[in-house]
Amino acid sequence: MAQPQTTTITGHLVLPDGEERVRLAPGVLTIRGERIESVREGPIPDSGCDFGGPGCLISPGFIDAHLHLPQFDSIGVEGLELLEWLDRVIFPAEARWADAGYAGQMAGRVARQLLSFGTTGIGAYATVHAAAAQAAIDAVAEAGLAGHVGQVLMDRGAPPELVRPAKQLIEEASNLKGRGRIVPAVTPRFAISCSDDLLRGAGELAAKTGQLIQTHLAETTAEIREVGRLCAGLRYTEVYARAGLLTPRSILGHGVHLDEQDRQVLARAGAVIAHCPTANRFLRAGMMDLAAHGRAGVAVAVGSDVAGGPDRSMVRVARAMMETARQLGHSGPSASEAWWRITRGNARCLGVADQTGSLEPGRWADVVLVRPDLEWRAGPDPIGTVVWGWDDRWVERVWVAGRAVPA
Ligand SMILES: [Zn+2]
């Protein structure tokens, strides 16, 4: 049998620094087959390595904790509030996934785009169509990505072609098969489009299978009012709590409009908020207070939420997270913390940190080689220079489970 191929990359390694930051260290990374074989700190060799050099940054692949695969061709439709945007832009786009062949083809195309931006792990939504969700799992896995893809569960509040009876949806979702590094996730869209029966069924399915739960929570005030109207005045967090949907394996998109009581509920449950700052800005939903979540002990992941968010690059999303926090008057998170969040932090939130999200021997070789055209090492905060000055053209090469993807 042929020996697995070995690749050596040199440059400035992005390594964990304490709990929630990264640091840079010169050195050499070796990939053997699908895994990282070694990570050696030390001088950058002049020759003998396959890729990189003294001007390069070697990062773990980026992880996008919240995005919608069928929405990538709907980026940038401006001027609508969330619920209107769903009706007029998103539901028609998702209806096209009734054709599973089209869905698989599109999901494959989206996966290749994500890889070109350095994203190697995802928490993604498909559509309500079971065959399309399976086709998306297969296509995204085939491209090499790691993470979760879920069939969207909706039994009300959407056009007739996008709703199904609760029982049918739960049965379909329970029959989805993982493939490669992608596993299915239980994905009720949000309380507006799910009856109590469907939410409860989703909670039971997640408890039975141990799958991750993905849904949306408190993105806009109009959405919260509608949930109050549909759910007998219950608090939004209470609606999910009753259905068994607040768990340490729950990723709740947005969480923009929450108060201290909600945060306590989330913190006690160990549920994760997926902060989507570019989407909140684009749909003018409001600004999520990252610091308040941190103080309350709520875990926070970061997502592009394409197409609510127009940016596919997780570094741009990280930068938007920093900008939002600054607008709210906070000095953090730093660029180092932001980089940690889009790599190891997100891996932890998605439950894959023992496999990816950091440059450590034995992990999957999900690696991004970045060659900035700025003198990024000259200033006092090199990671800050890279994040604030980010240009996607700097992504020189990406490895996904050891397989090189031309960037
Ligand atoms: Zn979303």
Short mmCIF file of C-alpha atoms and ligand atoms in Angstrom, two decimals:
data_model
loop_
_atom_site.label_atom_id
_atom_site.label_comp_id
_atom_site.label_asym_id
_atom_site.label_seq_id
_atom_site.Cartn_x
_atom_site.Cartn_y
_atom_site.Cartn_z
CA MET A 1 0.00 0.00 0.00
CA ALA A 2 1.26 3.50 -0.81
CA GLN A 3 2.58 5.53 2.10
CA PRO A 4 0.43 8.54 3.02
CA GLN A 5 1.81 11.71 1.51
CA THR A 6 3.75 14.09 3.78
CA THR A 7 3.59 17.87 3.35
CA THR A 8 5.68 20.41 5.25
CA ILE A 9 4.54 24.00 5.69
CA THR A 10 6.56 26.75 7.33
CA GLY A 11 5.60 30.18 8.63
CA HIS A 12 4.05 31.70 11.72
CA LEU A 13 1.87 29.10 13.39
CA VAL A 14 -1.40 30.24 14.98
CA LEU A 15 -1.39 28.33 18.28
CA PRO A 16 -3.69 28.33 21.35
CA ASP A 17 -2.69 30.86 24.01
CA GLY A 18 -4.47 30.09 27.27
CA GLU A 19 -8.20 29.58 27.20
CA GLU A 20 -9.60 31.99 24.64
CA ARG A 21 -6.79 33.48 22.62
CA VAL A 22 -4.24 32.55 20.00
CA ARG A 23 -0.57 33.43 19.70
CA LEU A 24 1.91 33.33 16.83
CA ALA A 25 5.07 31.28 16.81
CA PRO A 26 7.49 30.63 13.93
CA GLY A 27 7.83 26.99 13.06
CA VAL A 28 7.01 24.06 10.80
CA LEU A 29 3.82 22.05 10.46
CA THR A 30 3.82 18.59 8.94
CA ILE A 31 0.75 16.93 7.45
CA ARG A 32 0.77 13.18 6.91
CA GLY A 33 -2.24 11.73 5.16
CA GLU A 34 -5.38 13.21 6.68
CA ARG A 35 -3.81 14.32 9.96
CA ILE A 36 -1.39 16.82 11.39
CA GLU A 37 1.74 14.83 12.13
CA SER A 38 3.85 17.42 13.93
CA VAL A 39 3.89 21.07 15.00
CA ARG A 40 7.40 22.33 15.72
CA GLU A 41 8.16 25.80 17.02
CA GLY A 42 11.53 27.18 15.95
CA PRO A 43 13.32 29.13 13.25
CA ILE A 44 11.70 29.21 9.81
CA PRO A 45 13.93 27.16 7.49
CA ASP A 46 15.16 28.80 4.27
CA SER A 47 14.58 25.65 2.27
CA GLY A 48 13.32 22.11 2.50
CA CYS A 49 9.63 22.91 3.10
CA ASP A 50 6.88 22.42 0.53
CA PHE A 51 4.86 25.56 1.25
CA GLY A 52 4.92 28.84 3.17
CA GLY A 53 7.81 31.05 4.25
CA PRO A 54 8.64 33.83 6.71
CA GLY A 55 5.80 36.09 5.47
CA CYS A 56 3.11 33.46 5.98
CA LEU A 57 0.59 32.67 8.68
CA ILE A 58 -0.48 29.04 9.21
CA SER A 59 -3.92 28.86 10.82
CA PRO A 60 -6.34 26.10 11.70
CA GLY A 61 -9.15 26.02 9.14
CA PHE A 62 -11.97 28.41 9.96
CA ILE A 63 -15.26 27.13 11.30
CA ASP A 64 -18.58 28.77 10.49
CA ALA A 65 -21.08 27.88 13.20
CA HIS A 66 -24.23 29.09 11.42
CA LEU A 67 -25.01 29.30 7.72
CA HIS A 68 -27.67 28.31 5.21
CA LEU A 69 -26.48 26.29 2.21
CA PRO A 70 -29.50 27.01 -0.05
CA GLN A 71 -29.18 30.77 0.46
CA PHE A 72 -25.79 31.41 -1.14
CA ASP A 73 -27.29 32.74 -4.37
CA SER A 74 -29.52 35.12 -2.38
CA ILE A 75 -26.72 37.17 -0.83
CA GLY A 76 -27.22 40.91 -0.83
CA VAL A 77 -30.98 41.37 -1.31
CA GLU A 78 -31.28 44.50 0.71
CA GLY A 79 -33.90 46.60 2.41
CA LEU A 80 -36.24 44.02 3.95
CA GLU A 81 -36.88 43.16 7.58
CA LEU A 82 -36.24 39.51 8.57
CA LEU A 83 -39.77 38.11 8.27
CA GLU A 84 -40.48 39.89 5.00
CA TRP A 85 -37.06 38.86 3.65
CA LEU A 86 -37.83 35.22 4.48
CA ASP A 87 -41.16 35.41 2.63
CA ARG A 88 -39.98 37.29 -0.42
CA VAL A 89 -36.39 36.18 -0.92
CA ILE A 90 -35.48 33.12 1.10
CA PHE A 91 -38.50 30.83 0.87
CA PRO A 92 -38.57 31.02 -2.95
CA ALA A 93 -34.84 30.18 -3.00
CA GLU A 94 -35.33 27.25 -0.63
CA ALA A 95 -38.29 25.97 -2.68
CA ARG A 96 -35.84 25.23 -5.51
CA TRP A 97 -34.36 22.47 -3.34
CA ALA A 98 -37.46 20.38 -4.06
CA ASP A 99 -35.12 19.14 -6.79
CA ALA A 100 -32.57 17.10 -4.84
CA GLY A 101 -30.22 16.97 -7.83
CA TYR A 102 -30.11 20.74 -7.90
CA ALA A 103 -29.61 20.82 -4.12
CA GLY A 104 -26.65 18.46 -4.27
CA GLN A 105 -25.05 20.39 -7.09
CA MET A 106 -25.52 23.70 -5.28
CA ALA A 107 -24.28 22.35 -1.94
CA GLY A 108 -21.13 21.09 -3.65
CA ARG A 109 -20.56 24.48 -5.24
CA VAL A 110 -21.10 26.22 -1.89
CA ALA A 111 -18.69 23.83 -0.17
CA ARG A 112 -15.98 24.65 -2.70
CA GLN A 113 -16.59 28.38 -2.17
CA LEU A 114 -16.32 27.97 1.60
CA LEU A 115 -13.04 26.08 1.25
CA SER A 116 -11.64 28.84 -0.94
CA PHE A 117 -12.25 31.26 1.95
CA GLY A 118 -10.50 28.91 4.38
CA THR A 119 -13.65 27.51 6.00
CA THR A 120 -13.21 23.80 6.70
CA GLY A 121 -15.96 23.23 9.29
CA ILE A 122 -19.65 24.21 9.34
CA GLY A 123 -22.91 24.16 11.23
CA ALA A 124 -25.31 24.41 8.28
CA TYR A 125 -29.01 24.40 7.45
CA ALA A 126 -30.37 22.70 4.32
CA THR A 127 -34.11 22.99 3.55
CA VAL A 128 -37.31 21.20 4.55
CA HIS A 129 -36.78 18.64 1.74
CA ALA A 130 -35.41 15.35 3.09
CA ALA A 131 -33.85 14.23 -0.19
CA ALA A 132 -32.19 17.62 -0.63
CA ALA A 133 -30.85 17.57 2.92
CA GLN A 134 -29.32 14.14 2.30
CA ALA A 135 -27.89 15.33 -1.03
CA ALA A 136 -26.39 18.34 0.75
CA ILE A 137 -24.82 16.17 3.47
CA ASP A 138 -23.31 13.95 0.79
CA ALA A 139 -22.01 16.83 -1.35
CA VAL A 140 -20.52 18.81 1.50
CA ALA A 141 -18.89 15.69 2.95
CA GLU A 142 -17.53 14.80 -0.48
CA ALA A 143 -15.87 18.22 -0.65
CA GLY A 144 -14.13 17.35 2.62
CA LEU A 145 -15.80 19.70 5.11
CA ALA A 146 -16.41 18.70 8.73
CA GLY A 147 -19.43 19.48 10.92
CA HIS A 148 -23.20 19.37 10.77
CA VAL A 149 -25.95 19.78 8.18
CA GLY A 150 -29.62 19.67 9.14
CA GLN A 151 -32.95 19.22 7.36
CA VAL A 152 -34.96 22.33 8.22
CA LEU A 153 -38.12 21.47 10.16
CA MET A 154 -41.20 23.64 9.44
CA ASP A 155 -44.86 22.76 9.81
CA ARG A 156 -46.39 26.25 9.73
CA GLY A 157 -45.67 29.88 8.92
CA ALA A 158 -44.14 29.23 5.50
CA PRO A 159 -45.51 28.65 1.97
CA PRO A 160 -47.41 25.33 1.58
CA GLU A 161 -44.63 23.80 -0.53
CA LEU A 162 -42.20 24.29 2.38
CA VAL A 163 -44.21 22.83 5.23
CA ARG A 164 -44.75 19.18 6.14
CA PRO A 165 -46.65 17.48 8.96
CA ALA A 166 -44.59 17.31 12.16
CA LYS A 167 -44.62 13.52 12.30
CA GLN A 168 -43.33 13.17 8.75
CA LEU A 169 -40.53 15.67 9.37
CA ILE A 170 -39.29 13.95 12.50
CA GLU A 171 -39.34 10.60 10.74
CA GLU A 172 -37.46 11.99 7.74
CA ALA A 173 -34.91 13.76 9.90
CA SER A 174 -34.28 10.60 11.90
CA ASN A 175 -33.48 8.75 8.68
CA LEU A 176 -30.75 11.13 7.47
CA LYS A 177 -27.34 9.51 7.23
CA GLY A 178 -24.04 11.13 8.07
CA ARG A 179 -21.25 10.85 5.57
CA GLY A 180 -17.52 11.47 5.79
CA ARG A 181 -17.01 14.16 8.40
CA ILE A 182 -20.57 15.51 8.20
CA VAL A 183 -23.32 14.39 10.57
CA PRO A 184 -27.00 15.42 10.56
CA ALA A 185 -28.25 18.01 13.05
CA VAL A 186 -31.78 18.45 14.38
CA THR A 187 -32.80 21.77 12.82
CA PRO A 188 -36.20 23.31 13.65
CA ARG A 189 -36.01 26.68 11.86
CA PHE A 190 -37.48 28.78 14.68
CA ALA A 191 -40.57 28.93 16.88
CA ILE A 192 -42.59 30.87 14.30
CA SER A 193 -42.42 28.04 11.78
CA CYS A 194 -42.71 25.12 14.21
CA SER A 195 -45.75 23.92 16.15
CA ASP A 196 -45.33 22.76 19.75
CA ASP A 197 -45.59 19.17 18.51
CA LEU A 198 -42.77 19.68 16.05
CA LEU A 199 -40.53 21.42 18.59
CA ARG A 200 -41.13 18.66 21.09
CA GLY A 201 -40.48 16.00 18.46
CA ALA A 202 -37.23 17.76 17.58
CA GLY A 203 -36.19 17.82 21.23
CA GLU A 204 -36.93 14.10 21.56
CA LEU A 205 -35.06 13.25 18.38
CA ALA A 206 -31.99 15.16 19.57
CA ALA A 207 -32.14 13.46 22.97
CA LYS A 208 -32.41 10.05 21.32
CA THR A 209 -29.65 10.51 18.74
CA GLY A 210 -27.29 12.86 20.57
CA GLN A 211 -27.29 15.05 17.48
CA LEU A 212 -26.62 18.76 17.67
CA ILE A 213 -29.65 21.08 17.73
CA GLN A 214 -29.68 24.17 15.50
CA THR A 215 -32.33 26.86 15.55
CA HIS A 216 -32.79 30.64 15.69
CA LEU A 217 -33.55 32.73 18.76
CA ALA A 218 -34.49 36.38 19.25
CA GLU A 219 -32.98 37.83 16.07
CA THR A 220 -35.47 40.71 15.72
CA THR A 221 -38.10 42.36 17.88
CA ALA A 222 -40.87 41.66 15.32
CA GLU A 223 -39.96 37.97 15.47
CA ILE A 224 -40.18 38.00 19.28
CA ARG A 225 -43.62 39.65 19.16
CA GLU A 226 -44.81 36.98 16.72
CA VAL A 227 -43.50 34.19 18.95
CA GLY A 228 -45.34 35.76 21.91
CA ARG A 229 -48.53 35.83 19.86
CA LEU A 230 -48.19 32.23 18.64
CA CYS A 231 -47.00 30.74 21.92
CA ALA A 232 -49.49 32.08 24.45
CA GLY A 233 -47.22 34.87 25.63
CA LEU A 234 -44.39 32.55 26.69
CA ARG A 235 -40.87 33.89 26.70
CA TYR A 236 -38.95 32.78 23.62
CA THR A 237 -36.36 30.88 25.67
CA GLU A 238 -39.19 29.19 27.58
CA VAL A 239 -40.74 27.91 24.33
CA TYR A 240 -37.50 26.09 23.52
CA ALA A 241 -36.83 25.01 27.10
CA ARG A 242 -40.22 23.27 27.32
CA ALA A 243 -39.49 21.37 24.12
CA GLY A 244 -36.14 20.11 25.40
CA LEU A 245 -34.25 22.24 22.91
CA LEU A 246 -31.95 24.07 25.33
CA THR A 247 -28.99 21.77 25.89
CA PRO A 248 -25.18 22.02 25.77
CA ARG A 249 -25.50 20.73 22.19
CA SER A 250 -27.89 23.51 21.09
CA ILE A 251 -26.64 26.26 18.76
CA LEU A 252 -29.11 29.15 18.77
CA GLY A 253 -28.63 31.65 15.96
CA HIS A 254 -28.46 35.34 16.94
CA GLY A 255 -29.75 35.95 20.49
CA VAL A 256 -29.72 39.69 19.79
CA HIS A 257 -32.72 40.70 21.91
CA LEU A 258 -32.34 38.84 25.19
CA ASP A 259 -32.41 40.10 28.74
CA GLU A 260 -30.59 38.95 31.84
CA GLN A 261 -33.26 36.40 32.70
CA ASP A 262 -32.94 34.79 29.26
CA ARG A 263 -29.16 34.72 29.56
CA GLN A 264 -29.41 32.97 32.91
CA VAL A 265 -31.68 30.34 31.36
CA LEU A 266 -29.23 29.79 28.51
CA ALA A 267 -26.22 29.71 30.82
CA ARG A 268 -27.84 27.16 33.13
CA ALA A 269 -28.75 24.97 30.15
CA GLY A 270 -25.26 25.32 28.66
CA ALA A 271 -26.82 26.32 25.32
CA VAL A 272 -24.69 28.19 22.79
CA ILE A 273 -25.57 31.44 21.00
CA ALA A 274 -24.30 31.69 17.42
CA HIS A 275 -23.39 35.34 17.08
CA CYS A 276 -23.89 36.50 13.49
CA PRO A 277 -22.76 40.14 13.40
CA THR A 278 -22.68 40.61 9.61
CA ALA A 279 -26.24 39.29 9.33
CA ASN A 280 -27.50 41.46 12.19
CA ARG A 281 -26.05 44.48 10.43
CA PHE A 282 -27.34 43.53 6.98
CA LEU A 283 -30.92 42.84 8.13
CA ARG A 284 -30.75 45.69 10.66
CA ALA A 285 -31.75 43.31 13.43
CA GLY A 286 -29.81 45.06 16.18
CA MET A 287 -26.47 44.53 17.91
CA MET A 288 -25.78 41.47 20.02
CA ASP A 289 -23.95 42.26 23.24
CA LEU A 290 -21.13 39.73 23.32
CA ALA A 291 -19.79 41.06 26.63
CA ALA A 292 -23.16 40.64 28.36
CA HIS A 293 -23.33 37.02 27.23
CA GLY A 294 -19.79 36.50 28.48
CA ARG A 295 -20.60 37.97 31.90
CA ALA A 296 -23.66 35.73 32.18
CA GLY A 297 -21.60 32.66 31.28
CA VAL A 298 -23.35 31.98 27.96
CA ALA A 299 -21.12 30.23 25.41
CA VAL A 300 -20.94 32.12 22.11
CA ALA A 301 -20.03 30.75 18.69
CA VAL A 302 -19.70 32.87 15.55
CA GLY A 303 -21.43 32.40 12.20
CA SER A 304 -21.71 34.05 8.81
CA ASP A 305 -25.45 33.28 8.59
CA VAL A 306 -25.29 33.49 4.82
CA ALA A 307 -27.49 34.84 3.27
CA GLY A 308 -28.67 36.97 6.18
CA GLY A 309 -24.99 37.84 6.32
CA PRO A 310 -23.38 38.78 3.02
CA ASP A 311 -19.81 37.73 3.93
CA ARG A 312 -18.57 34.20 3.37
CA SER A 313 -15.16 34.86 4.95
CA MET A 314 -15.02 34.05 8.64
CA VAL A 315 -12.25 36.60 9.15
CA ARG A 316 -14.62 39.28 7.91
CA VAL A 317 -17.27 37.96 10.29
CA ALA A 318 -14.72 38.06 13.13
CA ARG A 319 -13.92 41.64 12.26
CA ALA A 320 -17.62 42.53 12.26
CA MET A 321 -17.89 40.96 15.70
CA MET A 322 -15.11 43.27 16.91
CA GLU A 323 -16.78 46.27 15.27
CA THR A 324 -20.15 45.51 16.85
CA ALA A 325 -18.55 45.22 20.29
CA ARG A 326 -16.74 48.54 19.75
CA GLN A 327 -20.02 50.20 18.73
CA LEU A 328 -21.52 48.98 22.00
CA GLY A 329 -18.63 50.64 23.83
CA HIS A 330 -16.48 47.59 24.62
CA SER A 331 -12.73 47.39 24.05
CA GLY A 332 -12.78 43.64 23.41
CA PRO A 333 -12.73 41.12 21.92
CA SER A 334 -9.15 41.45 20.69
CA ALA A 335 -8.11 40.18 17.26
CA SER A 336 -6.41 37.27 19.02
CA GLU A 337 -9.65 36.33 20.77
CA ALA A 338 -11.64 36.80 17.55
CA TRP A 339 -9.29 34.41 15.73
CA TRP A 340 -9.68 31.89 18.55
CA ARG A 341 -13.45 32.13 18.23
CA ILE A 342 -13.54 31.35 14.50
CA THR A 343 -11.23 28.36 14.99
CA ARG A 344 -10.97 26.50 18.30
CA GLY A 345 -13.87 28.33 19.96
CA ASN A 346 -16.30 27.36 17.22
CA ALA A 347 -14.90 23.81 17.13
CA ARG A 348 -15.67 23.52 20.83
CA CYS A 349 -19.21 24.88 20.39
CA LEU A 350 -19.89 22.42 17.57
CA GLY A 351 -18.47 19.53 19.61
CA VAL A 352 -15.56 18.82 17.23
CA ALA A 353 -12.65 20.38 19.15
CA ASP A 354 -10.99 17.00 19.69
CA GLN A 355 -10.77 16.64 15.89
CA THR A 356 -10.23 20.09 14.40
CA GLY A 357 -9.94 23.81 15.18
CA SER A 358 -6.33 23.82 16.38
CA LEU A 359 -2.89 22.94 15.08
CA GLU A 360 -2.04 19.91 17.16
CA PRO A 361 -0.56 16.54 16.22
CA GLY A 362 -3.28 13.96 15.61
CA ARG A 363 -5.99 16.47 14.68
CA TRP A 364 -7.46 16.47 11.20
CA ALA A 365 -5.20 18.49 8.92
CA ASP A 366 -7.60 21.39 8.39
CA VAL A 367 -5.13 24.16 7.68
CA VAL A 368 -5.12 27.57 5.98
CA LEU A 369 -1.94 29.11 4.61
CA VAL A 370 -2.22 32.90 4.49
CA ARG A 371 0.27 35.20 2.78
CA PRO A 372 -0.62 38.83 3.60
CA ASP A 373 0.80 41.50 1.32
CA LEU A 374 1.13 43.87 4.30
CA GLU A 375 4.22 44.03 6.50
CA TRP A 376 1.98 42.51 9.12
CA ARG A 377 4.74 41.43 11.50
CA ALA A 378 6.21 44.91 11.90
CA GLY A 379 3.64 46.42 14.29
CA PRO A 380 2.78 45.77 17.93
CA ASP A 381 -0.27 43.59 17.13
CA PRO A 382 0.43 41.38 14.08
CA ILE A 383 -2.85 39.44 14.41
CA GLY A 384 -4.73 42.76 14.61
CA THR A 385 -3.04 43.91 11.41
CA VAL A 386 -4.08 40.70 9.65
CA VAL A 387 -7.71 40.82 10.87
CA TRP A 388 -8.34 44.52 10.28
CA GLY A 389 -6.43 44.57 6.98
CA TRP A 390 -7.82 41.21 5.83
CA ASP A 391 -8.01 40.44 2.13
CA ASP A 392 -9.37 37.08 0.95
CA ARG A 393 -6.76 37.00 -1.81
CA TRP A 394 -4.23 36.26 0.94
CA VAL A 395 -5.59 32.71 1.34
CA GLU A 396 -2.87 30.93 -0.60
CA ARG A 397 -3.77 27.33 0.04
CA VAL A 398 -6.20 25.31 2.14
CA TRP A 399 -5.95 21.72 3.32
CA VAL A 400 -9.09 19.91 4.33
CA ALA A 401 -8.39 16.62 6.15
CA GLY A 402 -4.98 16.73 4.52
CA ARG A 403 -6.30 17.22 1.00
CA ALA A 404 -5.00 20.37 -0.69
CA VAL A 405 -7.61 22.68 -2.17
CA PRO A 406 -6.37 25.21 -4.68
CA ALA A 407 -7.39 28.59 -3.26
ZN ZN B 1 -29.78 31.70 10.15
#
